[in-house]
Amino acid sequence: FWDFLILFFCLPVVIFNEITKKRLLGDLSCRIVPFMEVSSLGVTTFSLCALGIDRFHAATSPQASARPIEQCQSIIAKLAVIWVGSMTLSVPEILLWQMAQDTSPVSGMVTEYCTMKPSSNLPESVYSLVLTYQNARMWWYFGCYFCLPILFTVSCQLVTRRISGTEKKTECRGTKHSQCESHLNCTIIGLTIIYGLCTTPENVCNIVVAYMSPDMSKQTLDLLNLINQFFLFFKCSVTPVLLLCLCRPLGQAFMDCCCCCCEGCSPDTASSEGSADSKLKTEMSSSIFFDKPRESPPPLLALGTPC
């Protein structure tokens, strides 16, 4: 959903600015666009860390095939922590950027652009904090939003594979359960690879600009910033598609929802058959995400699937 917000709001603003050399929404876009982009990196970073912890718990659980189903309230609470934490860490971006104007010496046209310069109207304590953030932004960006998710995911995957290899030697686990765990691990690894590939150019550019910015022209800096933004847009476009392709139950559920929307005007008989088939597929696919017991008492089957 956050990737969709980036593509829906930030992409048109950036394209409009490159075509017209005018800032859409003025100074507001100069502050909101960086805030949303950095928040997107935080959401992805902490989501990958949370998924890594979940896979580690699944591998180290004493009875992995009979783990209790996690309640929706718990999942929503984790998502809220990830979103609120990401947006809180991105608040300095709102105070760091502001809009500036420049006159082209060739055409004489006034162009608007965003510059990383705290406003002098801020309180002294806030102004000093924003300056400190600006000076440490490159290494904070590199450490928190690049190294943390990659190292965390790699460490969790190595520990999980080591534990899984040990368990395979001691006990024979179900083939279906092992395939589910393998699919989920491949999904997390794929998301991490895409994230790493799309954020590497931006971190390299940030380090190069930090040490070579006096020798680089404004046009070069603007071009590097534009390339970094489009790498972020590419990541936001590819991540949902990759998730639907690698995670087969989620992709199947998405296709079922699309088919249900397309067949909304069909007769009642066909809709009832489609709903029954969709319910059966949902019950089968839910076992991929939750480690449900293999054998449940008959009364529990009538309760249906969890949300």
PDB file of C-alpha atoms in Angstrom:
ATOM      1  CA  PHE A   1       0.000   0.000   0.000  1.00  0.00           C
ATOM      2  CA  TRP A   2       2.841   2.383   0.754  1.00  0.00           C
ATOM      3  CA  ASP A   3       4.420   1.555  -2.612  1.00  0.00           C
ATOM      4  CA  PHE A   4       1.106   2.495  -4.202  1.00  0.00           C
ATOM      5  CA  LEU A   5       1.122   5.844  -2.356  1.00  0.00           C
ATOM      6  CA  ILE A   6       4.638   6.558  -3.653  1.00  0.00           C
ATOM      7  CA  LEU A   7       3.639   5.827  -7.244  1.00  0.00           C
ATOM      8  CA  PHE A   8       0.311   7.661  -6.958  1.00  0.00           C
ATOM      9  CA  PHE A   9       1.596  10.863  -5.336  1.00  0.00           C
ATOM     10  CA  CYS A  10       5.372  11.221  -5.697  1.00  0.00           C
ATOM     11  CA  LEU A  11       5.809  10.004  -9.295  1.00  0.00           C
ATOM     12  CA  PRO A  12       3.424  12.572 -10.880  1.00  0.00           C
ATOM     13  CA  VAL A  13       5.000  15.387  -8.855  1.00  0.00           C
ATOM     14  CA  VAL A  14       8.514  14.479  -9.998  1.00  0.00           C
ATOM     15  CA  ILE A  15       7.482  14.094 -13.644  1.00  0.00           C
ATOM     16  CA  PHE A  16       5.562  17.399 -13.582  1.00  0.00           C
ATOM     17  CA  ASN A  17       8.594  19.172 -12.142  1.00  0.00           C
ATOM     18  CA  GLU A  18      10.944  17.770 -14.787  1.00  0.00           C
ATOM     19  CA  ILE A  19       8.630  18.799 -17.635  1.00  0.00           C
ATOM     20  CA  THR A  20       7.543  22.259 -16.491  1.00  0.00           C
ATOM     21  CA  LYS A  21      10.406  23.181 -14.120  1.00  0.00           C
ATOM     22  CA  LYS A  22       7.681  24.188 -11.659  1.00  0.00           C
ATOM     23  CA  ARG A  23       6.948  22.521  -8.351  1.00  0.00           C
ATOM     24  CA  LEU A  24       3.465  21.047  -8.189  1.00  0.00           C
ATOM     25  CA  LEU A  25       1.912  22.096  -4.835  1.00  0.00           C
ATOM     26  CA  GLY A  26       4.875  24.397  -4.269  1.00  0.00           C
ATOM     27  CA  ASP A  27       6.825  24.164  -1.044  1.00  0.00           C
ATOM     28  CA  LEU A  28       4.495  21.442   0.258  1.00  0.00           C
ATOM     29  CA  SER A  29       5.698  18.944  -2.346  1.00  0.00           C
ATOM     30  CA  CYS A  30       9.337  19.736  -1.519  1.00  0.00           C
ATOM     31  CA  ARG A  31       8.680  18.570   2.015  1.00  0.00           C
ATOM     32  CA  ILE A  32       6.126  15.782   1.533  1.00  0.00           C
ATOM     33  CA  VAL A  33       7.847  13.926  -1.343  1.00  0.00           C
ATOM     34  CA  PRO A  34      11.165  13.327   0.535  1.00  0.00           C
ATOM     35  CA  PHE A  35       9.191  12.467   3.667  1.00  0.00           C
ATOM     36  CA  MET A  36       7.156   9.811   1.844  1.00  0.00           C
ATOM     37  CA  GLU A  37      10.201   8.417   0.005  1.00  0.00           C
ATOM     38  CA  VAL A  38      12.259   8.005   3.185  1.00  0.00           C
ATOM     39  CA  SER A  39       9.211   6.593   4.976  1.00  0.00           C
ATOM     40  CA  SER A  40       8.914   4.036   2.159  1.00  0.00           C
ATOM     41  CA  LEU A  41      12.484   2.921   2.819  1.00  0.00           C
ATOM     42  CA  GLY A  42      11.700   2.629   6.520  1.00  0.00           C
ATOM     43  CA  VAL A  43       8.542   0.602   5.918  1.00  0.00           C
ATOM     44  CA  THR A  44      10.450  -1.814   3.670  1.00  0.00           C
ATOM     45  CA  THR A  45      13.389  -2.025   6.080  1.00  0.00           C
ATOM     46  CA  PHE A  46      11.361  -2.816   9.184  1.00  0.00           C
ATOM     47  CA  SER A  47       9.001  -5.113   7.276  1.00  0.00           C
ATOM     48  CA  LEU A  48      11.946  -7.215   6.093  1.00  0.00           C
ATOM     49  CA  CYS A  49      13.266  -7.330   9.659  1.00  0.00           C
ATOM     50  CA  ALA A  50       9.846  -8.412  10.966  1.00  0.00           C
ATOM     51  CA  LEU A  51       9.560 -11.108   8.281  1.00  0.00           C
ATOM     52  CA  GLY A  52      13.041 -12.357   9.142  1.00  0.00           C
ATOM     53  CA  ILE A  53      12.106 -12.637  12.815  1.00  0.00           C
ATOM     54  CA  ASP A  54       8.904 -14.476  11.891  1.00  0.00           C
ATOM     55  CA  ARG A  55      10.812 -17.030   9.796  1.00  0.00           C
ATOM     56  CA  PHE A  56      13.334 -17.461  12.632  1.00  0.00           C
ATOM     57  CA  HIS A  57      10.523 -18.159  15.103  1.00  0.00           C
ATOM     58  CA  ALA A  58       8.977 -20.618  12.649  1.00  0.00           C
ATOM     59  CA  ALA A  59      12.276 -22.502  12.375  1.00  0.00           C
ATOM     60  CA  THR A  60      13.039 -22.523  16.117  1.00  0.00           C
ATOM     61  CA  SER A  61       9.537 -23.386  17.304  1.00  0.00           C
ATOM     62  CA  PRO A  62       9.528 -26.757  19.132  1.00  0.00           C
ATOM     63  CA  GLN A  63       6.298 -27.756  17.361  1.00  0.00           C
ATOM     64  CA  ALA A  64       6.464 -25.830  14.109  1.00  0.00           C
ATOM     65  CA  SER A  65       3.649 -27.828  12.530  1.00  0.00           C
ATOM     66  CA  ALA A  66       1.265 -26.953  15.379  1.00  0.00           C
ATOM     67  CA  ARG A  67       1.999 -23.268  15.971  1.00  0.00           C
ATOM     68  CA  PRO A  68      -1.049 -21.214  16.985  1.00  0.00           C
ATOM     69  CA  ILE A  69      -2.536 -18.960  14.344  1.00  0.00           C
ATOM     70  CA  GLU A  70      -1.585 -15.331  14.903  1.00  0.00           C
ATOM     71  CA  GLN A  71      -4.560 -13.066  15.521  1.00  0.00           C
ATOM     72  CA  CYS A  72      -5.376 -10.165  13.227  1.00  0.00           C
ATOM     73  CA  GLN A  73      -5.045  -7.700  16.116  1.00  0.00           C
ATOM     74  CA  SER A  74      -1.428  -8.775  16.607  1.00  0.00           C
ATOM     75  CA  ILE A  75      -0.636  -8.422  12.908  1.00  0.00           C
ATOM     76  CA  ILE A  76      -2.263  -4.978  12.718  1.00  0.00           C
ATOM     77  CA  ALA A  77      -0.324  -3.890  15.811  1.00  0.00           C
ATOM     78  CA  LYS A  78       2.966  -4.906  14.175  1.00  0.00           C
ATOM     79  CA  LEU A  79       2.055  -3.049  10.983  1.00  0.00           C
ATOM     80  CA  ALA A  80       1.145   0.034  13.021  1.00  0.00           C
ATOM     81  CA  VAL A  81       4.504  -0.046  14.802  1.00  0.00           C
ATOM     82  CA  ILE A  82       6.322  -0.357  11.462  1.00  0.00           C
ATOM     83  CA  TRP A  83       4.397   2.498   9.841  1.00  0.00           C
ATOM     84  CA  VAL A  84       4.460   4.866  12.829  1.00  0.00           C
ATOM     85  CA  GLY A  85       8.149   4.167  13.458  1.00  0.00           C
ATOM     86  CA  SER A  86       9.052   4.765   9.806  1.00  0.00           C
ATOM     87  CA  MET A  87       7.132   8.036   9.616  1.00  0.00           C
ATOM     88  CA  THR A  88       8.577   9.213  12.935  1.00  0.00           C
ATOM     89  CA  LEU A  89      12.145   8.656  11.731  1.00  0.00           C
ATOM     90  CA  SER A  90      11.296  10.569   8.540  1.00  0.00           C
ATOM     91  CA  VAL A  91       9.966  13.711  10.256  1.00  0.00           C
ATOM     92  CA  PRO A  92      13.328  15.574   9.946  1.00  0.00           C
ATOM     93  CA  GLU A  93      12.921  15.410   6.155  1.00  0.00           C
ATOM     94  CA  ILE A  94       9.947  17.783   6.439  1.00  0.00           C
ATOM     95  CA  LEU A  95      12.071  20.375   8.236  1.00  0.00           C
ATOM     96  CA  LEU A  96      15.162  19.852   6.092  1.00  0.00           C
ATOM     97  CA  TRP A  97      13.844  20.649   2.612  1.00  0.00           C
ATOM     98  CA  GLN A  98      12.469  23.866   1.166  1.00  0.00           C
ATOM     99  CA  MET A  99      11.745  25.323  -2.237  1.00  0.00           C
ATOM    100  CA  ALA A 100      14.117  27.719  -3.999  1.00  0.00           C
ATOM    101  CA  GLN A 101      14.102  29.559  -7.310  1.00  0.00           C
ATOM    102  CA  ASP A 102      16.842  30.066  -9.849  1.00  0.00           C
ATOM    103  CA  THR A 103      17.051  31.990 -13.132  1.00  0.00           C
ATOM    104  CA  SER A 104      18.593  30.229 -16.089  1.00  0.00           C
ATOM    105  CA  PRO A 105      21.461  32.301 -17.560  1.00  0.00           C
ATOM    106  CA  VAL A 106      20.689  31.000 -21.066  1.00  0.00           C
ATOM    107  CA  SER A 107      16.913  31.243 -21.384  1.00  0.00           C
ATOM    108  CA  GLY A 108      16.205  33.615 -18.524  1.00  0.00           C
ATOM    109  CA  MET A 109      13.395  31.339 -17.328  1.00  0.00           C
ATOM    110  CA  VAL A 110      12.773  31.051 -13.610  1.00  0.00           C
ATOM    111  CA  THR A 111      12.947  27.448 -12.415  1.00  0.00           C
ATOM    112  CA  GLU A 112      11.839  26.069  -9.068  1.00  0.00           C
ATOM    113  CA  TYR A 113      13.743  23.312  -7.296  1.00  0.00           C
ATOM    114  CA  CYS A 114      14.034  21.741  -3.858  1.00  0.00           C
ATOM    115  CA  THR A 115      17.123  22.369  -1.787  1.00  0.00           C
ATOM    116  CA  MET A 116      18.325  20.686   1.390  1.00  0.00           C
ATOM    117  CA  LYS A 117      18.496  23.717   3.662  1.00  0.00           C
ATOM    118  CA  PRO A 118      16.744  24.082   7.032  1.00  0.00           C
ATOM    119  CA  SER A 119      14.633  27.178   7.455  1.00  0.00           C
ATOM    120  CA  SER A 120      16.113  29.899   9.625  1.00  0.00           C
ATOM    121  CA  ASN A 121      12.686  30.494  11.173  1.00  0.00           C
ATOM    122  CA  LEU A 122      12.878  27.262  13.155  1.00  0.00           C
ATOM    123  CA  PRO A 123      13.488  27.405  16.916  1.00  0.00           C
ATOM    124  CA  GLU A 124      17.154  27.267  17.820  1.00  0.00           C
ATOM    125  CA  SER A 125      16.981  23.825  19.424  1.00  0.00           C
ATOM    126  CA  VAL A 126      15.056  22.350  16.484  1.00  0.00           C
ATOM    127  CA  TYR A 127      17.361  24.076  14.000  1.00  0.00           C
ATOM    128  CA  SER A 128      20.452  22.522  15.627  1.00  0.00           C
ATOM    129  CA  LEU A 129      18.841  19.067  15.584  1.00  0.00           C
ATOM    130  CA  VAL A 130      17.968  19.398  11.900  1.00  0.00           C
ATOM    131  CA  LEU A 131      21.530  20.487  11.097  1.00  0.00           C
ATOM    132  CA  THR A 132      22.863  17.482  12.999  1.00  0.00           C
ATOM    133  CA  TYR A 133      20.542  15.233  11.020  1.00  0.00           C
ATOM    134  CA  GLN A 134      21.688  16.838   7.766  1.00  0.00           C
ATOM    135  CA  ASN A 135      25.347  16.214   8.585  1.00  0.00           C
ATOM    136  CA  ALA A 136      24.723  12.595   9.603  1.00  0.00           C
ATOM    137  CA  ARG A 137      22.033  11.911   6.976  1.00  0.00           C
ATOM    138  CA  MET A 138      24.295  10.068   4.542  1.00  0.00           C
ATOM    139  CA  TRP A 139      25.626   7.546   7.068  1.00  0.00           C
ATOM    140  CA  TRP A 140      22.247   7.210   8.799  1.00  0.00           C
ATOM    141  CA  TYR A 141      20.677   6.541   5.411  1.00  0.00           C
ATOM    142  CA  PHE A 142      23.371   3.986   4.576  1.00  0.00           C
ATOM    143  CA  GLY A 143      23.363   2.210   7.942  1.00  0.00           C
ATOM    144  CA  CYS A 144      19.644   2.090   8.755  1.00  0.00           C
ATOM    145  CA  TYR A 145      18.023   1.834   5.332  1.00  0.00           C
ATOM    146  CA  PHE A 146      20.613  -0.249   3.504  1.00  0.00           C
ATOM    147  CA  CYS A 147      22.868  -2.265   5.804  1.00  0.00           C
ATOM    148  CA  LEU A 148      20.252  -3.080   8.458  1.00  0.00           C
ATOM    149  CA  PRO A 149      17.675  -4.911   6.281  1.00  0.00           C
ATOM    150  CA  ILE A 150      20.285  -6.752   4.209  1.00  0.00           C
ATOM    151  CA  LEU A 151      22.430  -7.900   7.142  1.00  0.00           C
ATOM    152  CA  PHE A 152      19.353  -8.730   9.223  1.00  0.00           C
ATOM    153  CA  THR A 153      17.774 -10.800   6.468  1.00  0.00           C
ATOM    154  CA  VAL A 154      21.015 -12.610   5.637  1.00  0.00           C
ATOM    155  CA  SER A 155      21.668 -13.412   9.313  1.00  0.00           C
ATOM    156  CA  CYS A 156      18.137 -14.715   9.891  1.00  0.00           C
ATOM    157  CA  GLN A 157      18.295 -16.834   6.733  1.00  0.00           C
ATOM    158  CA  LEU A 158      21.667 -18.356   7.687  1.00  0.00           C
ATOM    159  CA  VAL A 159      20.495 -19.205  11.211  1.00  0.00           C
ATOM    160  CA  THR A 160      17.178 -20.560   9.897  1.00  0.00           C
ATOM    161  CA  ARG A 161      18.887 -22.771   7.322  1.00  0.00           C
ATOM    162  CA  ARG A 162      21.325 -24.081   9.926  1.00  0.00           C
ATOM    163  CA  ILE A 163      18.509 -24.951  12.327  1.00  0.00           C
ATOM    164  CA  SER A 164      16.417 -26.463   9.545  1.00  0.00           C
ATOM    165  CA  GLY A 165      19.368 -28.602   8.439  1.00  0.00           C
ATOM    166  CA  THR A 166      19.859 -29.864  11.981  1.00  0.00           C
ATOM    167  CA  GLU A 167      16.179 -30.712  12.352  1.00  0.00           C
ATOM    168  CA  LYS A 168      16.146 -32.637   9.089  1.00  0.00           C
ATOM    169  CA  LYS A 169      18.849 -34.876  10.456  1.00  0.00           C
ATOM    170  CA  THR A 170      17.045 -35.559  13.722  1.00  0.00           C
ATOM    171  CA  GLU A 171      13.437 -35.810  12.591  1.00  0.00           C
ATOM    172  CA  CYS A 172      11.550 -36.086   9.359  1.00  0.00           C
ATOM    173  CA  ARG A 173       9.177 -33.184   8.917  1.00  0.00           C
ATOM    174  CA  GLY A 174       6.217 -33.039   6.534  1.00  0.00           C
ATOM    175  CA  THR A 175       6.998 -32.430   2.897  1.00  0.00           C
ATOM    176  CA  LYS A 176       4.195 -29.892   2.513  1.00  0.00           C
ATOM    177  CA  HIS A 177       5.325 -27.920   5.544  1.00  0.00           C
ATOM    178  CA  SER A 178       8.907 -27.830   4.242  1.00  0.00           C
ATOM    179  CA  GLN A 179       7.724 -26.583   0.866  1.00  0.00           C
ATOM    180  CA  CYS A 180       5.707 -23.813   2.541  1.00  0.00           C
ATOM    181  CA  GLU A 181       8.722 -22.716   4.557  1.00  0.00           C
ATOM    182  CA  SER A 182      10.904 -22.803   1.444  1.00  0.00           C
ATOM    183  CA  HIS A 183       8.443 -20.640  -0.523  1.00  0.00           C
ATOM    184  CA  LEU A 184       8.292 -18.051   2.246  1.00  0.00           C
ATOM    185  CA  ASN A 185      12.078 -17.941   2.600  1.00  0.00           C
ATOM    186  CA  CYS A 186      12.484 -17.498  -1.170  1.00  0.00           C
ATOM    187  CA  THR A 187       9.962 -14.663  -1.095  1.00  0.00           C
ATOM    188  CA  ILE A 188      11.863 -12.812   1.625  1.00  0.00           C
ATOM    189  CA  ILE A 189      15.187 -13.326  -0.161  1.00  0.00           C
ATOM    190  CA  GLY A 190      13.700 -12.058  -3.442  1.00  0.00           C
ATOM    191  CA  LEU A 191      12.302  -8.933  -1.794  1.00  0.00           C
ATOM    192  CA  THR A 192      15.652  -8.246  -0.134  1.00  0.00           C
ATOM    193  CA  ILE A 193      17.566  -8.646  -3.409  1.00  0.00           C
ATOM    194  CA  ILE A 194      15.258  -6.219  -5.236  1.00  0.00           C
ATOM    195  CA  TYR A 195      15.507  -3.735  -2.375  1.00  0.00           C
ATOM    196  CA  GLY A 196      19.302  -3.986  -2.266  1.00  0.00           C
ATOM    197  CA  LEU A 197      19.704  -3.571  -6.031  1.00  0.00           C
ATOM    198  CA  CYS A 198      17.411  -0.537  -6.147  1.00  0.00           C
ATOM    199  CA  THR A 199      18.930   1.279  -3.152  1.00  0.00           C
ATOM    200  CA  THR A 200      22.611   0.611  -3.943  1.00  0.00           C
ATOM    201  CA  PRO A 201      22.883   3.362  -6.626  1.00  0.00           C
ATOM    202  CA  GLU A 202      21.369   5.946  -4.293  1.00  0.00           C
ATOM    203  CA  ASN A 203      23.743   5.132  -1.451  1.00  0.00           C
ATOM    204  CA  VAL A 204      26.735   5.200  -3.796  1.00  0.00           C
ATOM    205  CA  CYS A 205      25.596   8.556  -5.178  1.00  0.00           C
ATOM    206  CA  ASN A 206      25.106   9.958  -1.670  1.00  0.00           C
ATOM    207  CA  ILE A 207      28.640   8.995  -0.665  1.00  0.00           C
ATOM    208  CA  VAL A 208      30.135  10.372  -3.895  1.00  0.00           C
ATOM    209  CA  VAL A 209      28.190  13.627  -3.649  1.00  0.00           C
ATOM    210  CA  ALA A 210      29.134  14.068   0.010  1.00  0.00           C
ATOM    211  CA  TYR A 211      32.844  14.083  -0.817  1.00  0.00           C
ATOM    212  CA  MET A 212      32.812  15.511  -4.353  1.00  0.00           C
ATOM    213  CA  SER A 213      29.879  17.953  -4.386  1.00  0.00           C
ATOM    214  CA  PRO A 214      32.083  21.100  -4.697  1.00  0.00           C
ATOM    215  CA  ASP A 215      33.506  19.732  -7.962  1.00  0.00           C
ATOM    216  CA  MET A 216      30.124  18.774  -9.444  1.00  0.00           C
ATOM    217  CA  SER A 217      27.724  21.082 -11.257  1.00  0.00           C
ATOM    218  CA  LYS A 218      24.116  21.613 -10.235  1.00  0.00           C
ATOM    219  CA  GLN A 219      22.893  19.855 -13.384  1.00  0.00           C
ATOM    220  CA  THR A 220      24.884  16.740 -12.480  1.00  0.00           C
ATOM    221  CA  LEU A 221      23.541  16.725  -8.941  1.00  0.00           C
ATOM    222  CA  ASP A 222      19.971  17.129 -10.205  1.00  0.00           C
ATOM    223  CA  LEU A 223      20.459  14.271 -12.672  1.00  0.00           C
ATOM    224  CA  LEU A 224      21.805  11.951  -9.948  1.00  0.00           C
ATOM    225  CA  ASN A 225      18.881  12.849  -7.680  1.00  0.00           C
ATOM    226  CA  LEU A 226      16.420  12.120 -10.491  1.00  0.00           C
ATOM    227  CA  ILE A 227      18.045   8.730 -11.186  1.00  0.00           C
ATOM    228  CA  ASN A 228      17.846   7.837  -7.507  1.00  0.00           C
ATOM    229  CA  GLN A 229      14.169   8.738  -7.372  1.00  0.00           C
ATOM    230  CA  PHE A 230      13.333   6.604 -10.392  1.00  0.00           C
ATOM    231  CA  PHE A 231      15.193   3.652  -8.870  1.00  0.00           C
ATOM    232  CA  LEU A 232      12.862   4.069  -5.884  1.00  0.00           C
ATOM    233  CA  PHE A 233       9.842   4.182  -8.198  1.00  0.00           C
ATOM    234  CA  PHE A 234      11.100   1.059  -9.944  1.00  0.00           C
ATOM    235  CA  LYS A 235      11.392  -0.711  -6.586  1.00  0.00           C
ATOM    236  CA  CYS A 236       7.850   0.316  -5.654  1.00  0.00           C
ATOM    237  CA  SER A 237       6.579  -1.040  -8.999  1.00  0.00           C
ATOM    238  CA  VAL A 238       8.457  -4.340  -8.957  1.00  0.00           C
ATOM    239  CA  THR A 239       7.972  -5.300  -5.300  1.00  0.00           C
ATOM    240  CA  PRO A 240       4.194  -6.025  -5.452  1.00  0.00           C
ATOM    241  CA  VAL A 241       4.583  -7.962  -8.711  1.00  0.00           C
ATOM    242  CA  LEU A 242       7.468  -9.989  -7.293  1.00  0.00           C
ATOM    243  CA  LEU A 243       5.483 -10.701  -4.133  1.00  0.00           C
ATOM    244  CA  LEU A 244       2.503 -11.976  -6.117  1.00  0.00           C
ATOM    245  CA  CYS A 245       4.729 -14.138  -8.351  1.00  0.00           C
ATOM    246  CA  LEU A 246       6.900 -15.708  -5.645  1.00  0.00           C
ATOM    247  CA  CYS A 247       4.189 -16.170  -3.028  1.00  0.00           C
ATOM    248  CA  ARG A 248       1.844 -18.453  -4.965  1.00  0.00           C
ATOM    249  CA  PRO A 249      -1.079 -18.511  -2.483  1.00  0.00           C
ATOM    250  CA  LEU A 250      -1.107 -14.705  -2.333  1.00  0.00           C
ATOM    251  CA  GLY A 251      -0.964 -14.507  -6.133  1.00  0.00           C
ATOM    252  CA  GLN A 252      -3.769 -17.050  -6.442  1.00  0.00           C
ATOM    253  CA  ALA A 253      -5.885 -15.132  -3.933  1.00  0.00           C
ATOM    254  CA  PHE A 254      -5.268 -11.924  -5.897  1.00  0.00           C
ATOM    255  CA  MET A 255      -6.359 -13.600  -9.141  1.00  0.00           C
ATOM    256  CA  ASP A 256      -9.438 -15.004  -7.421  1.00  0.00           C
ATOM    257  CA  CYS A 257     -10.374 -11.504  -6.231  1.00  0.00           C
ATOM    258  CA  CYS A 258      -9.936 -10.145  -9.773  1.00  0.00           C
ATOM    259  CA  CYS A 259     -12.067 -12.975 -11.179  1.00  0.00           C
ATOM    260  CA  CYS A 260     -14.752 -12.350  -8.564  1.00  0.00           C
ATOM    261  CA  CYS A 261     -14.854  -8.659  -9.540  1.00  0.00           C
ATOM    262  CA  CYS A 262     -15.120  -9.534 -13.239  1.00  0.00           C
ATOM    263  CA  GLU A 263     -17.863 -12.101 -12.622  1.00  0.00           C
ATOM    264  CA  GLY A 264     -19.976  -9.847 -10.407  1.00  0.00           C
ATOM    265  CA  CYS A 265     -22.823  -9.750 -12.981  1.00  0.00           C
ATOM    266  CA  SER A 266     -22.935 -13.518 -13.521  1.00  0.00           C
ATOM    267  CA  PRO A 267     -25.976 -15.657 -12.527  1.00  0.00           C
ATOM    268  CA  ASP A 268     -26.511 -16.677  -8.921  1.00  0.00           C
ATOM    269  CA  THR A 269     -25.619 -20.305  -9.591  1.00  0.00           C
ATOM    270  CA  ALA A 270     -22.288 -19.469 -11.128  1.00  0.00           C
ATOM    271  CA  SER A 271     -21.512 -16.972  -8.385  1.00  0.00           C
ATOM    272  CA  SER A 272     -22.322 -19.501  -5.672  1.00  0.00           C
ATOM    273  CA  GLU A 273     -20.102 -22.102  -7.319  1.00  0.00           C
ATOM    274  CA  GLY A 274     -17.346 -19.522  -7.733  1.00  0.00           C
ATOM    275  CA  SER A 275     -17.626 -18.426  -4.115  1.00  0.00           C
ATOM    276  CA  ALA A 276     -17.449 -22.025  -2.910  1.00  0.00           C
ATOM    277  CA  ASP A 277     -14.406 -22.660  -5.093  1.00  0.00           C
ATOM    278  CA  SER A 278     -12.810 -19.425  -3.933  1.00  0.00           C
ATOM    279  CA  LYS A 279     -13.477 -20.351  -0.296  1.00  0.00           C
ATOM    280  CA  LEU A 280     -11.859 -23.740  -0.825  1.00  0.00           C
ATOM    281  CA  LYS A 281      -8.801 -22.154  -2.436  1.00  0.00           C
ATOM    282  CA  THR A 282      -8.578 -19.616   0.390  1.00  0.00           C
ATOM    283  CA  GLU A 283      -8.671 -22.365   3.003  1.00  0.00           C
ATOM    284  CA  MET A 284      -5.963 -24.264   1.147  1.00  0.00           C
ATOM    285  CA  SER A 285      -3.787 -21.192   0.626  1.00  0.00           C
ATOM    286  CA  SER A 286      -4.101 -19.991   4.208  1.00  0.00           C
ATOM    287  CA  SER A 287      -1.988 -22.924   5.321  1.00  0.00           C
ATOM    288  CA  ILE A 288       0.958 -21.336   3.535  1.00  0.00           C
ATOM    289  CA  PHE A 289       0.918 -18.294   5.786  1.00  0.00           C
ATOM    290  CA  PHE A 290      -0.060 -19.952   9.056  1.00  0.00           C
ATOM    291  CA  ASP A 291       1.402 -23.091  10.533  1.00  0.00           C
ATOM    292  CA  LYS A 292      -1.887 -24.869  11.169  1.00  0.00           C
ATOM    293  CA  PRO A 293      -2.174 -28.277  12.822  1.00  0.00           C
ATOM    294  CA  ARG A 294      -2.291 -31.124  10.346  1.00  0.00           C
ATOM    295  CA  GLU A 295      -5.148 -32.894  12.066  1.00  0.00           C
ATOM    296  CA  SER A 296      -7.881 -30.762  13.593  1.00  0.00           C
ATOM    297  CA  PRO A 297     -10.955 -32.001  15.449  1.00  0.00           C
ATOM    298  CA  PRO A 298     -14.136 -31.987  13.363  1.00  0.00           C
ATOM    299  CA  PRO A 299     -15.846 -29.188  15.364  1.00  0.00           C
ATOM    300  CA  LEU A 300     -13.037 -26.740  14.507  1.00  0.00           C
ATOM    301  CA  LEU A 301     -13.570 -27.214  10.768  1.00  0.00           C
ATOM    302  CA  ALA A 302     -16.959 -25.529  10.946  1.00  0.00           C
ATOM    303  CA  LEU A 303     -15.445 -22.273  12.180  1.00  0.00           C
ATOM    304  CA  GLY A 304     -13.983 -21.438   8.737  1.00  0.00           C
ATOM    305  CA  THR A 305     -10.679 -19.724   8.082  1.00  0.00           C
ATOM    306  CA  PRO A 306      -9.136 -16.951  10.199  1.00  0.00           C
ATOM    307  CA  CYS A 307      -9.094 -13.419   8.873  1.00  0.00           C
TER     308      CYS A 307
END
